Amino acid sequence: MSHIETLCVQAGYTPKNGEPRILPITQSTTYKYDTNEAMAALFDLAPGYMYTRLSNPTCDAVAARIAALEGGVGGVLTASGQSANFFALFNIMQAGDHFISTSNIYGGTFNLFGVTMKKMGIEVTFVDPNADDETFHKAFRPNTKAFFSESVANPSLVVCDFERFVKIAHEHGVPVIVDNTFPTPVNCRPFEYGVDIVTHSTTKYMDGHAATVGGCIVDSGNFDWFAHADRYPMMTTPDDSYHGVTYAKDFGKMGYLVKITAQLMRDLGSTPAPQNAFYINLGLETLALRMERHVQNAQKVAEYLQKDPRVSFVSFPGLKSDPGYELAQKYMKNGETCGVISFGVKGGREKAIKFMNALKLAAIVTHVADVRTCVLHPASSTHRQLSDEQLIACGVAPDLVRLSVGIEHVEDIIADLDQALAAAEA
Ligand code: PLP
């Protein structure tokens, strides 16, 4: 059962004789035990369900499916992609710590790292992904705890050079965490290139229908916390709030994920509703099929836009001229990334807005990566809070339009873009 198409449909839930064929929704906050001792054991972290703020069978089955797709040892669902990225980092950090992130990441993550986590006393250094190795090495400090990047960045579509970043980070003894939302494990499996931890906004292609906000963290189980015990005391020394449990020792390769569930979910919540996990599960069943069509359509749309004189630039790693083309060929299945394209409408910010307003099939939404074609002008929406300097640092030009190509017929999508480009010229 190793093919991705099969795992999308079958992994994570195997009903026993007479049980429901479809993953049941366990819509229950609590779990009943026959004895006081059985309940007490859960508070020593014996296997089992205690309270849905920490874990729930429906959510766990979906996390197990995503972990199987990524080739990890396990996974944890979170209430959003934002909480997935926050928990993935905060699980191994505290006030006074530092981490490094590539600079061209999703605006919401940029804000989380640069503003909110800073208020918690955790500092980030953003580094341009195209900077040379020396610049990256210089960014490390004695208190650096992680290296973060996006596999295909939102919205700049820069492809991550996994092997280069893994080599640099591991030389400094810190794990690499990659947000793999855009290509999904159907097109890219970062663990195969040495990445340690993967995160997702399941809100995007995994759900695929724009029905639920959610996130997931998957661990490869490969990072050796004890090899860097002084840097990660939260993994390698006893946790007083759980009777002296030492996560990396008592739970081995599962230690990092057990800590998220037992400590962060307990104290901070951010658990998804089981109903939402059920929707994500339905989305996952068709993920491989949908990704194929998204990428095929996006390739045709990108080729059309590239030839059009009304378009100032097109970023799509499927184009031979794209700076990400070689990296996509190296790291993504058949060089295929996702259905998202960034392009500029010649004439700058104003023309881009005129183009947006003329679209008929493509809807303006603050979202990407669902079955319906949609668009956004990041400079006036998701990235509105960023200064021009920060915008350029994230790879977002003021005339950039982010186009998420859906699974409608590609000729209808192109016809809509064509008439809107004409309207922007008028
Ligand atoms: N990571 C990436 C790459 C994203 O595109 C997004 C949202 O657009 C997020 C994380 C945040 O996810 P969510 O909106 O599910 O909180």
PDB file of C-alpha atoms and ligand atoms in Angstrom, residues 79-83 85 106 109 150 152-154 179 181-182 200-204 213-215 366-368 402, ligand 1:
ATOM      1  CA  ALA A  79      -7.304  23.968  14.344  1.00  0.00           C
ATOM      2  CA  SER A  80      -5.540  25.960  11.596  1.00  0.00           C
ATOM      3  CA  GLY A  81      -2.367  26.145   9.551  1.00  0.00           C
ATOM      4  CA  GLN A  82      -1.323  29.075  11.718  1.00  0.00           C
ATOM      5  CA  SER A  83      -1.488  26.964  14.875  1.00  0.00           C
ATOM      6  CA  ASN A  85       3.333  26.431  12.345  1.00  0.00           C
ATOM      7  CA  TYR A 106       3.021  33.412   3.610  1.00  0.00           C
ATOM      8  CA  THR A 109       3.243  33.298   8.986  1.00  0.00           C
ATOM      9  CA  GLU A 150       7.997  26.732   2.739  1.00  0.00           C
ATOM     10  CA  VAL A 152       6.734  26.184  -2.513  1.00  0.00           C
ATOM     11  CA  ALA A 153       6.330  29.670  -1.094  1.00  0.00           C
ATOM     12  CA  ASN A 154       3.001  31.508  -0.957  1.00  0.00           C
ATOM     13  CA  ASP A 179       5.459  24.087   5.458  1.00  0.00           C
ATOM     14  CA  THR A 181       0.976  23.191   2.039  1.00  0.00           C
ATOM     15  CA  PHE A 182       1.265  24.110  -1.651  1.00  0.00           C
ATOM     16  CA  HIS A 200       0.349  21.934   6.574  1.00  0.00           C
ATOM     17  CA  SER A 201      -2.518  24.278   6.256  1.00  0.00           C
ATOM     18  CA  THR A 202      -5.059  21.536   5.470  1.00  0.00           C
ATOM     19  CA  THR A 203      -7.408  24.423   4.642  1.00  0.00           C
ATOM     20  CA  LYS A 204      -5.853  24.377   1.159  1.00  0.00           C
ATOM     21  CA  VAL A 213      -9.851  25.673   8.293  1.00  0.00           C
ATOM     22  CA  GLY A 214      -7.274  23.258   9.700  1.00  0.00           C
ATOM     23  CA  GLY A 215      -3.620  22.323  10.055  1.00  0.00           C
ATOM     24  CA  THR A 366      -8.596  35.384   0.510  1.00  0.00           C
ATOM     25  CA  HIS A 367      -7.901  31.773  -0.205  1.00  0.00           C
ATOM     26  CA  VAL A 368      -6.076  29.510  -2.588  1.00  0.00           C
ATOM     27  CA  ARG A 402      -2.112  35.449  -7.154  1.00  0.00           C
TER      28      ARG A 402
HETATM   29  N1  PLP B   1       0.928  28.172   5.396  1.00  0.00           N
HETATM   30  C1  PLP B   1       0.667  28.509   4.110  1.00  0.00           C
HETATM   31  C2  PLP B   1       1.660  28.181   3.040  1.00  0.00           C
HETATM   32  C3  PLP B   1      -0.517  29.167   3.786  1.00  0.00           C
HETATM   33  O1  PLP B   1      -0.767  29.496   2.517  1.00  0.00           O
HETATM   34  C4  PLP B   1      -1.429  29.485   4.837  1.00  0.00           C
HETATM   35  C5  PLP B   1      -2.691  30.194   4.549  1.00  0.00           C
HETATM   36  O2  PLP B   1      -2.896  30.712   3.470  1.00  0.00           O
HETATM   37  C6  PLP B   1      -1.106  29.116   6.149  1.00  0.00           C
HETATM   38  C7  PLP B   1       0.070  28.454   6.391  1.00  0.00           C
HETATM   39  C8  PLP B   1      -2.038  29.402   7.290  1.00  0.00           C
HETATM   40  O3  PLP B   1      -3.044  28.450   7.257  1.00  0.00           O
HETATM   41  P1  PLP B   1      -4.516  28.672   7.859  1.00  0.00           P
HETATM   42  O4  PLP B   1      -5.170  29.724   7.030  1.00  0.00           O
HETATM   43  O5  PLP B   1      -5.132  27.324   7.721  1.00  0.00           O
HETATM   44  O6  PLP B   1      -4.363  29.089   9.281  1.00  0.00           O
END
